[in-house]
mmCIF file with all atom_site columns, C-alpha atoms in Angstrom:
data_model
loop_
_atom_site.group_PDB
_atom_site.id
_atom_site.type_symbol
_atom_site.label_atom_id
_atom_site.label_alt_id
_atom_site.label_comp_id
_atom_site.label_asym_id
_atom_site.label_entity_id
_atom_site.label_seq_id
_atom_site.pdbx_PDB_ins_code
_atom_site.Cartn_x
_atom_site.Cartn_y
_atom_site.Cartn_z
_atom_site.occupancy
_atom_site.B_iso_or_equiv
_atom_site.pdbx_formal_charge
_atom_site.auth_seq_id
_atom_site.auth_comp_id
_atom_site.auth_asym_id
_atom_site.auth_atom_id
_atom_site.pdbx_PDB_model_num
ATOM 1   C CA . ARG E 1 1   ? -0.009 -0.035  -0.004  1.00 0.00 ? 297 ARG E CA 1
ATOM 2   C CA . PRO E 1 2   ? 1.340  3.445   -0.755  1.00 0.00 ? 298 PRO E CA 1
ATOM 3   C CA . VAL E 1 3   ? 2.681  5.295   2.263   1.00 0.00 ? 299 VAL E CA 1
ATOM 4   C CA . ARG E 1 4   ? 0.584  8.509   2.505   1.00 0.00 ? 300 ARG E CA 1
ATOM 5   C CA . SER E 1 5   ? 2.227  10.182  5.532   1.00 0.00 ? 301 SER E CA 1
ATOM 6   C CA . SER E 1 6   ? 5.639  10.250  7.258   1.00 0.00 ? 302 SER E CA 1
ATOM 7   C CA . ASP E 1 7   ? 4.320  8.512   10.362  1.00 0.00 ? 303 ASP E CA 1
ATOM 8   C CA . GLU E 1 8   ? 2.685  5.671   8.423   1.00 0.00 ? 304 GLU E CA 1
ATOM 9   C CA . LYS E 1 9   ? 4.592  2.418   8.724   1.00 0.00 ? 305 LYS E CA 1
ATOM 10  C CA . ILE E 1 10  ? 6.093  1.014   5.444   1.00 0.00 ? 306 ILE E CA 1
ATOM 11  C CA . GLN E 1 11  ? 4.591  -2.340  4.610   1.00 0.00 ? 307 GLN E CA 1
ATOM 12  C CA . ILE E 1 12  ? 5.877  -4.929  2.124   1.00 0.00 ? 308 ILE E CA 1
ATOM 13  C CA . SER E 1 13  ? 2.862  -6.687  0.627   1.00 0.00 ? 309 SER E CA 1
ATOM 14  C CA . ILE E 1 14  ? 4.517  -9.017  -1.871  1.00 0.00 ? 310 ILE E CA 1
ATOM 15  C CA . LEU E 1 15  ? 7.918  -10.228 -2.944  1.00 0.00 ? 311 LEU E CA 1
ATOM 16  C CA . GLN E 1 16  ? 8.215  -10.827 -6.702  1.00 0.00 ? 312 GLN E CA 1
ATOM 17  C CA . ILE E 1 17  ? 11.024 -12.827 -8.202  1.00 0.00 ? 313 ILE E CA 1
ATOM 18  C CA . GLY E 1 18  ? 11.544 -13.191 -11.959 1.00 0.00 ? 314 GLY E CA 1
ATOM 19  C CA . CYS E 1 19  ? 13.384 -16.287 -12.896 1.00 0.00 ? 315 CYS E CA 1
ATOM 20  C CA . GLN E 1 20  ? 15.078 -17.923 -15.888 1.00 0.00 ? 316 GLN E CA 1
ATOM 21  C CA . ASP E 1 21  ? 16.047 -21.516 -15.552 1.00 0.00 ? 317 ASP E CA 1
ATOM 22  C CA . SER E 1 22  ? 18.848 -23.406 -17.352 1.00 0.00 ? 318 SER E CA 1
ATOM 23  C CA . SER E 1 23  ? 16.598 -24.209 -20.287 1.00 0.00 ? 319 SER E CA 1
ATOM 24  C CA . GLN E 1 24  ? 15.927 -20.387 -20.699 1.00 0.00 ? 320 GLN E CA 1
ATOM 25  C CA . GLU E 1 25  ? 12.345 -20.815 -19.460 1.00 0.00 ? 321 GLU E CA 1
ATOM 26  C CA . GLU E 1 26  ? 11.173 -17.631 -17.802 1.00 0.00 ? 322 GLU E CA 1
ATOM 27  C CA . PHE E 1 27  ? 8.696  -17.456 -14.941 1.00 0.00 ? 323 PHE E CA 1
ATOM 28  C CA . VAL E 1 28  ? 7.722  -15.246 -11.937 1.00 0.00 ? 324 VAL E CA 1
ATOM 29  C CA . MET E 1 29  ? 7.174  -16.258 -8.310  1.00 0.00 ? 325 MET E CA 1
ATOM 30  C CA . ILE E 1 30  ? 5.023  -14.012 -6.142  1.00 0.00 ? 326 ILE E CA 1
ATOM 31  C CA . PHE E 1 31  ? 5.212  -14.401 -2.395  1.00 0.00 ? 327 PHE E CA 1
ATOM 32  C CA . ASP E 1 32  ? 2.432  -12.930 -0.216  1.00 0.00 ? 328 ASP E CA 1
ATOM 33  C CA . MET E 1 33  ? 4.471  -11.359 2.498   1.00 0.00 ? 329 MET E CA 1
ATOM 34  C CA . GLN E 1 34  ? 1.453  -10.453 4.570   1.00 0.00 ? 330 GLN E CA 1
ATOM 35  C CA . ALA E 1 35  ? 0.311  -14.067 4.680   1.00 0.00 ? 331 ALA E CA 1
ATOM 36  C CA . ILE E 1 36  ? 3.801  -15.407 5.353   1.00 0.00 ? 332 ILE E CA 1
ATOM 37  C CA . MET E 1 37  ? 4.891  -12.834 7.968   1.00 0.00 ? 333 MET E CA 1
ATOM 38  C CA . ALA E 1 38  ? 1.877  -11.622 9.900   1.00 0.00 ? 334 ALA E CA 1
ATOM 39  C CA . GLU E 1 39  ? -1.675 -12.316 10.994  1.00 0.00 ? 335 GLU E CA 1
ATOM 40  C CA . ASP E 1 40  ? -4.324 -9.624  11.353  1.00 0.00 ? 336 ASP E CA 1
ATOM 41  C CA . GLY E 1 41  ? -3.106 -7.015  13.842  1.00 0.00 ? 337 GLY E CA 1
ATOM 42  C CA . GLY E 1 42  ? 0.556  -7.280  12.771  1.00 0.00 ? 338 GLY E CA 1
ATOM 43  C CA . GLU E 1 43  ? 1.573  -9.934  15.258  1.00 0.00 ? 339 GLU E CA 1
ATOM 44  C CA . PRO E 1 44  ? 4.084  -12.535 13.973  1.00 0.00 ? 340 PRO E CA 1
ATOM 45  C CA . ASN E 1 45  ? 2.419  -15.384 12.156  1.00 0.00 ? 341 ASN E CA 1
ATOM 46  C CA . ALA E 1 46  ? 2.845  -18.630 14.258  1.00 0.00 ? 342 ALA E CA 1
ATOM 47  C CA . LYS E 1 47  ? 3.396  -20.639 11.099  1.00 0.00 ? 343 LYS E CA 1
ATOM 48  C CA . PHE E 1 48  ? 6.225  -18.382 10.063  1.00 0.00 ? 344 PHE E CA 1
ATOM 49  C CA . GLU E 1 49  ? 7.764  -18.698 13.487  1.00 0.00 ? 345 GLU E CA 1
ATOM 50  C CA . GLU E 1 50  ? 7.740  -22.502 13.066  1.00 0.00 ? 346 GLU E CA 1
ATOM 51  C CA . MET E 1 51  ? 9.153  -22.288 9.535   1.00 0.00 ? 347 MET E CA 1
ATOM 52  C CA . SER E 1 52  ? 11.451 -19.229 9.864   1.00 0.00 ? 348 SER E CA 1
ATOM 53  C CA . GLU E 1 53  ? 14.645 -21.169 9.775   1.00 0.00 ? 349 GLU E CA 1
ATOM 54  C CA . LEU E 1 54  ? 13.498 -22.865 6.521   1.00 0.00 ? 350 LEU E CA 1
ATOM 55  C CA . TYR E 1 55  ? 12.485 -19.598 4.911   1.00 0.00 ? 351 TYR E CA 1
ATOM 56  C CA . VAL E 1 56  ? 15.655 -17.823 5.918   1.00 0.00 ? 352 VAL E CA 1
ATOM 57  C CA . SER E 1 57  ? 17.853 -20.743 4.892   1.00 0.00 ? 353 SER E CA 1
ATOM 58  C CA . ALA E 1 58  ? 16.236 -21.030 1.459   1.00 0.00 ? 354 ALA E CA 1
ATOM 59  C CA . LEU E 1 59  ? 16.393 -17.351 0.741   1.00 0.00 ? 355 LEU E CA 1
ATOM 60  C CA . GLN E 1 60  ? 20.014 -17.278 2.044   1.00 0.00 ? 356 GLN E CA 1
ATOM 61  C CA . ARG E 1 61  ? 21.080 -20.037 -0.325  1.00 0.00 ? 357 ARG E CA 1
ATOM 62  C CA . VAL E 1 62  ? 19.734 -18.099 -3.286  1.00 0.00 ? 358 VAL E CA 1
ATOM 63  C CA . CYS E 1 63  ? 21.054 -14.693 -2.124  1.00 0.00 ? 359 CYS E CA 1
ATOM 64  C CA . ARG E 1 64  ? 24.568 -15.961 -1.349  1.00 0.00 ? 360 ARG E CA 1
ATOM 65  C CA . SER E 1 65  ? 24.940 -18.041 -4.541  1.00 0.00 ? 361 SER E CA 1
ATOM 66  C CA . GLU E 1 66  ? 27.567 -16.720 -6.895  1.00 0.00 ? 362 GLU E CA 1
ATOM 67  C CA . ARG E 1 67  ? 25.989 -18.785 -9.659  1.00 0.00 ? 363 ARG E CA 1
ATOM 68  C CA . VAL E 1 68  ? 22.593 -17.080 -9.526  1.00 0.00 ? 364 VAL E CA 1
ATOM 69  C CA . ALA E 1 69  ? 22.461 -13.528 -10.854 1.00 0.00 ? 365 ALA E CA 1
ATOM 70  C CA . LYS E 1 70  ? 20.102 -11.276 -8.869  1.00 0.00 ? 366 LYS E CA 1
ATOM 71  C CA . VAL E 1 71  ? 18.926 -8.789  -11.473 1.00 0.00 ? 367 VAL E CA 1
ATOM 72  C CA . GLY E 1 72  ? 16.843 -5.920  -10.250 1.00 0.00 ? 368 GLY E CA 1
ATOM 73  C CA . PHE E 1 73  ? 16.027 -2.249  -10.602 1.00 0.00 ? 369 PHE E CA 1
ATOM 74  C CA . GLN E 1 74  ? 17.394 -0.264  -7.600  1.00 0.00 ? 370 GLN E CA 1
ATOM 75  C CA . LEU E 1 75  ? 17.623 -3.676  -5.885  1.00 0.00 ? 371 LEU E CA 1
ATOM 76  C CA . SER E 1 76  ? 19.810 -2.483  -2.942  1.00 0.00 ? 372 SER E CA 1
ATOM 77  C CA . ASP E 1 77  ? 16.994 -0.131  -1.802  1.00 0.00 ? 373 ASP E CA 1
ATOM 78  C CA . ASP E 1 78  ? 14.474 -3.058  -1.883  1.00 0.00 ? 374 ASP E CA 1
ATOM 79  C CA . LEU E 1 79  ? 16.851 -5.345  -0.035  1.00 0.00 ? 375 LEU E CA 1
ATOM 80  C CA . LYS E 1 80  ? 17.394 -2.731  2.753   1.00 0.00 ? 376 LYS E CA 1
ATOM 81  C CA . LYS E 1 81  ? 13.648 -2.154  2.978   1.00 0.00 ? 377 LYS E CA 1
ATOM 82  C CA . LEU E 1 82  ? 12.975 -5.869  3.286   1.00 0.00 ? 378 LEU E CA 1
ATOM 83  C CA . ALA E 1 83  ? 15.466 -6.301  6.084   1.00 0.00 ? 379 ALA E CA 1
ATOM 84  C CA . ARG E 1 84  ? 14.108 -3.253  7.889   1.00 0.00 ? 380 ARG E CA 1
ATOM 85  C CA . VAL E 1 85  ? 10.356 -4.130  7.567   1.00 0.00 ? 381 VAL E CA 1
ATOM 86  C CA . HIS E 1 86  ? 10.850 -7.903  8.185   1.00 0.00 ? 382 HIS E CA 1
ATOM 87  C CA . PRO E 1 87  ? 13.833 -8.178  10.589  1.00 0.00 ? 383 PRO E CA 1
ATOM 88  C CA . GLN E 1 88  ? 13.172 -11.944 10.939  1.00 0.00 ? 384 GLN E CA 1
ATOM 89  C CA . LEU E 1 89  ? 14.302 -12.307 7.330   1.00 0.00 ? 385 LEU E CA 1
ATOM 90  C CA . SER E 1 90  ? 17.305 -9.902  7.569   1.00 0.00 ? 386 SER E CA 1
ATOM 91  C CA . PRO E 1 91  ? 19.845 -12.724 7.869   1.00 0.00 ? 387 PRO E CA 1
ATOM 92  C CA . ALA E 1 92  ? 18.742 -13.892 4.393   1.00 0.00 ? 388 ALA E CA 1
ATOM 93  C CA . PHE E 1 93  ? 19.335 -10.417 2.881   1.00 0.00 ? 389 PHE E CA 1
ATOM 94  C CA . SER E 1 94  ? 22.408 -9.455  4.874   1.00 0.00 ? 390 SER E CA 1
ATOM 95  C CA . MET E 1 95  ? 24.767 -10.642 2.118   1.00 0.00 ? 391 MET E CA 1
ATOM 96  C CA . VAL E 1 96  ? 23.680 -10.929 -1.489  1.00 0.00 ? 392 VAL E CA 1
ATOM 97  C CA . HIS E 1 97  ? 26.169 -11.960 -4.148  1.00 0.00 ? 393 HIS E CA 1
ATOM 98  C CA . ASN E 1 98  ? 26.157 -11.426 -7.937  1.00 0.00 ? 394 ASN E CA 1
ATOM 99  C CA . VAL E 1 99  ? 23.720 -8.429  -7.844  1.00 0.00 ? 395 VAL E CA 1
ATOM 100 C CA . ILE E 1 100 ? 23.127 -6.644  -11.172 1.00 0.00 ? 396 ILE E CA 1
ATOM 101 C CA . ASP E 1 101 ? 21.366 -3.357  -10.890 1.00 0.00 ? 397 ASP E CA 1
ATOM 102 C CA . LEU E 1 102 ? 19.726 -2.326  -14.259 1.00 0.00 ? 398 LEU E CA 1
ATOM 103 C CA . ALA E 1 103 ? 19.456 1.310   -13.123 1.00 0.00 ? 399 ALA E CA 1
ATOM 104 C CA . SER E 1 104 ? 23.150 1.535   -12.387 1.00 0.00 ? 400 SER E CA 1
ATOM 105 C CA . TRP E 1 105 ? 24.016 -0.285  -15.607 1.00 0.00 ? 401 TRP E CA 1
ATOM 106 C CA . GLN E 1 106 ? 21.911 2.188   -17.635 1.00 0.00 ? 402 GLN E CA 1
ATOM 107 C CA . ARG E 1 107 ? 23.677 5.120   -15.974 1.00 0.00 ? 403 ARG E CA 1
ATOM 108 C CA . ALA E 1 108 ? 27.067 3.570   -17.006 1.00 0.00 ? 404 ALA E CA 1
ATOM 109 C CA . ILE E 1 109 ? 25.771 3.099   -20.580 1.00 0.00 ? 405 ILE E CA 1
ATOM 110 C CA . GLN E 1 110 ? 24.640 6.706   -20.747 1.00 0.00 ? 406 GLN E CA 1
ATOM 111 C CA . PHE E 1 111 ? 27.854 8.177   -19.226 1.00 0.00 ? 407 PHE E CA 1
ATOM 112 C CA . PRO E 1 112 ? 29.047 10.802  -19.945 1.00 0.00 ? 408 PRO E CA 1
ATOM 113 C CA . SER E 1 113 ? 26.055 12.050  -21.954 1.00 0.00 ? 409 SER E CA 1
ATOM 114 C CA . THR E 1 114 ? 23.836 12.318  -18.903 1.00 0.00 ? 410 THR E CA 1
ATOM 115 C CA . GLN E 1 115 ? 23.407 10.951  -15.416 1.00 0.00 ? 411 GLN E CA 1
ATOM 116 C CA . GLN E 1 116 ? 19.604 11.233  -15.632 1.00 0.00 ? 412 GLN E CA 1
ATOM 117 C CA . MET E 1 117 ? 17.917 8.339   -13.813 1.00 0.00 ? 413 MET E CA 1
ATOM 118 C CA . TRP E 1 118 ? 15.748 6.222   -16.079 1.00 0.00 ? 414 TRP E CA 1
ATOM 119 C CA . SER E 1 119 ? 12.633 4.498   -14.760 1.00 0.00 ? 415 SER E CA 1
ATOM 120 C CA . LEU E 1 120 ? 12.037 0.810   -15.284 1.00 0.00 ? 416 LEU E CA 1
ATOM 121 C CA . ALA E 1 121 ? 9.141  1.687   -17.706 1.00 0.00 ? 417 ALA E CA 1
ATOM 122 C CA . ARG E 1 122 ? 11.533 3.886   -19.780 1.00 0.00 ? 418 ARG E CA 1
ATOM 123 C CA . LEU E 1 123 ? 14.189 1.143   -19.864 1.00 0.00 ? 419 LEU E CA 1
ATOM 124 C CA . ALA E 1 124 ? 11.602 -1.364  -21.051 1.00 0.00 ? 420 ALA E CA 1
ATOM 125 C CA . GLN E 1 125 ? 10.351 1.066   -23.708 1.00 0.00 ? 421 GLN E CA 1
ATOM 126 C CA . GLU E 1 126 ? 13.899 1.803   -24.949 1.00 0.00 ? 422 GLU E CA 1
ATOM 127 C CA . TYR E 1 127 ? 15.264 -1.779  -25.048 1.00 0.00 ? 423 TYR E CA 1
ATOM 128 C CA . LEU E 1 128 ? 12.205 -3.928  -25.609 1.00 0.00 ? 424 LEU E CA 1
ATOM 129 C CA . ASP E 1 129 ? 10.829 -2.438  -28.892 1.00 0.00 ? 425 ASP E CA 1
ATOM 130 C CA . GLY E 1 130 ? 8.556  0.169   -27.354 1.00 0.00 ? 426 GLY E CA 1
ATOM 131 C CA . ALA E 1 131 ? 7.082  -2.132  -24.665 1.00 0.00 ? 427 ALA E CA 1
ATOM 132 C CA . VAL E 1 132 ? 4.809  -0.312  -22.260 1.00 0.00 ? 428 VAL E CA 1
ATOM 133 C CA . LEU E 1 133 ? 4.809  -1.080  -18.624 1.00 0.00 ? 429 LEU E CA 1
ATOM 134 C CA . CYS E 1 134 ? 1.452  -0.082  -17.154 1.00 0.00 ? 430 CYS E CA 1
ATOM 135 C CA . LYS E 1 135 ? 2.246  1.445   -13.759 1.00 0.00 ? 431 LYS E CA 1
ATOM 136 C CA . GLN E 1 136 ? -1.412 2.217   -12.753 1.00 0.00 ? 432 GLN E CA 1
ATOM 137 C CA . GLN E 1 137 ? -1.555 -0.375  -9.999  1.00 0.00 ? 433 GLN E CA 1
ATOM 138 C CA . CYS E 1 138 ? 1.612  0.875   -8.394  1.00 0.00 ? 434 CYS E CA 1
ATOM 139 C CA . MET E 1 139 ? -0.319 3.154   -5.999  1.00 0.00 ? 435 MET E CA 1
ATOM 140 C CA . SER E 1 140 ? -3.210 0.753   -5.389  1.00 0.00 ? 436 SER E CA 1
ATOM 141 C CA . ASP E 1 141 ? -4.020 -0.664  -1.976  1.00 0.00 ? 437 ASP E CA 1
ATOM 142 C CA . TRP E 1 142 ? -1.630 -3.696  -1.726  1.00 0.00 ? 438 TRP E CA 1
ATOM 143 C CA . SER E 1 143 ? -2.678 -4.498  1.811   1.00 0.00 ? 439 SER E CA 1
ATOM 144 C CA . ALA E 1 144 ? -6.190 -5.543  0.680   1.00 0.00 ? 440 ALA E CA 1
ATOM 145 C CA . ARG E 1 145 ? -6.804 -9.178  0.164   1.00 0.00 ? 441 ARG E CA 1
ATOM 146 C CA . PRO E 1 146 ? -7.362 -10.863 -2.155  1.00 0.00 ? 442 PRO E CA 1
ATOM 147 C CA . LEU E 1 147 ? -5.183 -8.896  -4.617  1.00 0.00 ? 443 LEU E CA 1
ATOM 148 C CA . THR E 1 148 ? -6.963 -7.980  -7.796  1.00 0.00 ? 444 THR E CA 1
ATOM 149 C CA . ALA E 1 149 ? -6.190 -9.541  -11.144 1.00 0.00 ? 445 ALA E CA 1
ATOM 150 C CA . ALA E 1 150 ? -4.819 -6.160  -12.196 1.00 0.00 ? 446 ALA E CA 1
ATOM 151 C CA . GLN E 1 151 ? -2.450 -6.073  -9.218  1.00 0.00 ? 447 GLN E CA 1
ATOM 152 C CA . MET E 1 152 ? -1.264 -9.619  -9.932  1.00 0.00 ? 448 MET E CA 1
ATOM 153 C CA . LYS E 1 153 ? -0.628 -8.754  -13.548 1.00 0.00 ? 449 LYS E CA 1
ATOM 154 C CA . TYR E 1 154 ? 1.280  -5.651  -12.575 1.00 0.00 ? 450 TYR E CA 1
ATOM 155 C CA . ALA E 1 155 ? 3.380  -7.551  -9.981  1.00 0.00 ? 451 ALA E CA 1
ATOM 156 C CA . SER E 1 156 ? 4.167  -10.323 -12.482 1.00 0.00 ? 452 SER E CA 1
ATOM 157 C CA . SER E 1 157 ? 5.128  -7.940  -15.321 1.00 0.00 ? 453 SER E CA 1
ATOM 158 C CA . ASP E 1 158 ? 7.218  -5.748  -13.007 1.00 0.00 ? 454 ASP E CA 1
ATOM 159 C CA . ALA E 1 159 ? 9.442  -8.754  -12.131 1.00 0.00 ? 455 ALA E CA 1
ATOM 160 C CA . TYR E 1 160 ? 9.152  -10.558 -15.478 1.00 0.00 ? 456 TYR E CA 1
ATOM 161 C CA . VAL E 1 161 ? 10.401 -7.641  -17.553 1.00 0.00 ? 457 VAL E CA 1
ATOM 162 C CA . LEU E 1 162 ? 13.710 -7.645  -15.816 1.00 0.00 ? 458 LEU E CA 1
ATOM 163 C CA . ILE E 1 163 ? 14.831 -10.913 -17.577 1.00 0.00 ? 459 ILE E CA 1
ATOM 164 C CA . PRO E 1 164 ? 14.257 -9.935  -21.229 1.00 0.00 ? 460 PRO E CA 1
ATOM 165 C CA . LEU E 1 165 ? 15.529 -6.472  -20.345 1.00 0.00 ? 461 LEU E CA 1
ATOM 166 C CA . TYR E 1 166 ? 18.783 -7.774  -18.930 1.00 0.00 ? 462 TYR E CA 1
ATOM 167 C CA . ASN E 1 167 ? 19.274 -10.169 -21.951 1.00 0.00 ? 463 ASN E CA 1
ATOM 168 C CA . THR E 1 168 ? 18.506 -7.437  -24.474 1.00 0.00 ? 464 THR E CA 1
ATOM 169 C CA . MET E 1 169 ? 20.812 -4.907  -22.818 1.00 0.00 ? 465 MET E CA 1
ATOM 170 C CA . LEU E 1 170 ? 23.548 -7.528  -22.914 1.00 0.00 ? 466 LEU E CA 1
ATOM 171 C CA . ARG E 1 171 ? 22.979 -7.951  -26.674 1.00 0.00 ? 467 ARG E CA 1
ATOM 172 C CA . ARG E 1 172 ? 22.662 -4.278  -27.542 1.00 0.00 ? 468 ARG E CA 1
ATOM 173 C CA . THR E 1 173 ? 25.514 -2.697  -25.622 1.00 0.00 ? 469 THR E CA 1
ATOM 174 C CA . ASP E 1 174 ? 29.279 -3.147  -25.432 1.00 0.00 ? 470 ASP E CA 1
ATOM 175 C CA . ILE E 1 175 ? 29.259 -2.024  -21.784 1.00 0.00 ? 471 ILE E CA 1
ATOM 176 C CA . ARG E 1 176 ? 28.803 -4.917  -19.451 1.00 0.00 ? 472 ARG E CA 1
ATOM 177 C CA . PRO E 1 177 ? 27.226 -4.742  -16.032 1.00 0.00 ? 473 PRO E CA 1
ATOM 178 C CA . ILE E 1 178 ? 29.556 -5.091  -13.074 1.00 0.00 ? 474 ILE E CA 1
ATOM 179 C CA . PRO E 1 179 ? 28.001 -7.582  -10.586 1.00 0.00 ? 475 PRO E CA 1
ATOM 180 C CA . TYR E 1 180 ? 28.451 -6.539  -7.010  1.00 0.00 ? 476 TYR E CA 1
ATOM 181 C CA . LYS E 1 181 ? 27.989 -7.864  -3.556  1.00 0.00 ? 477 LYS E CA 1
ATOM 182 C CA . PHE E 1 182 ? 25.337 -6.269  -1.406  1.00 0.00 ? 478 PHE E CA 1
ATOM 183 C CA . ALA E 1 183 ? 25.965 -6.223  2.310   1.00 0.00 ? 479 ALA E CA 1
ATOM 184 C CA . SER E 1 184 ? 23.507 -4.595  4.676   1.00 0.00 ? 480 SER E CA 1
ATOM 185 C CA . GLN E 1 185 ? 24.861 -2.435  7.413   1.00 0.00 ? 481 GLN E CA 1
ATOM 186 C CA . ALA E 1 186 ? 23.179 -1.947  10.738  1.00 0.00 ? 482 ALA E CA 1
ATOM 187 C CA . GLN E 1 187 ? 23.388 1.825   10.199  1.00 0.00 ? 483 GLN E CA 1
ATOM 188 C CA . ASP E 1 188 ? 21.557 1.553   6.849   1.00 0.00 ? 484 ASP E CA 1
ATOM 189 C CA . GLU E 1 189 ? 18.554 -0.072  8.565   1.00 0.00 ? 485 GLU E CA 1
#
């Protein structure tokens, strides 16, 4: 849900992960963070408490893998927010290897012509033959359940577009992204 005032608590409703397997098949996984993390009233979900080690361990294996590229758009900001909002998961996001940030890569491609920040929608339009990302649902109420079909479509496309965008940027530019390691710092949270 969009934060409307400075004293309103930031919530993370969903976690979307776009994937490409070894056969080049692309798919998106959407995790309902509200259902996983909290019951009504914001108290920790008893099922999560029982399964927390499993969740953290599974996320940690993916995050720390050098073989799995974590492609995102301003991904470091999202990882910091996840760790801050869901401290139970912070061990999973404390160290993330092989991060490729498309926003940073685009700035490197543009340099020195401009350091203007491009949106994900503009990147998609530029590199994916005029593709249009509909951002209408961005400011909808993501805390309401069930999510609407339009919200699910938006969430899926927002994560899915990263894979063809990354692959197309690799083909269309000589400048290669520099994968980095994200390490959360206590003072960042």
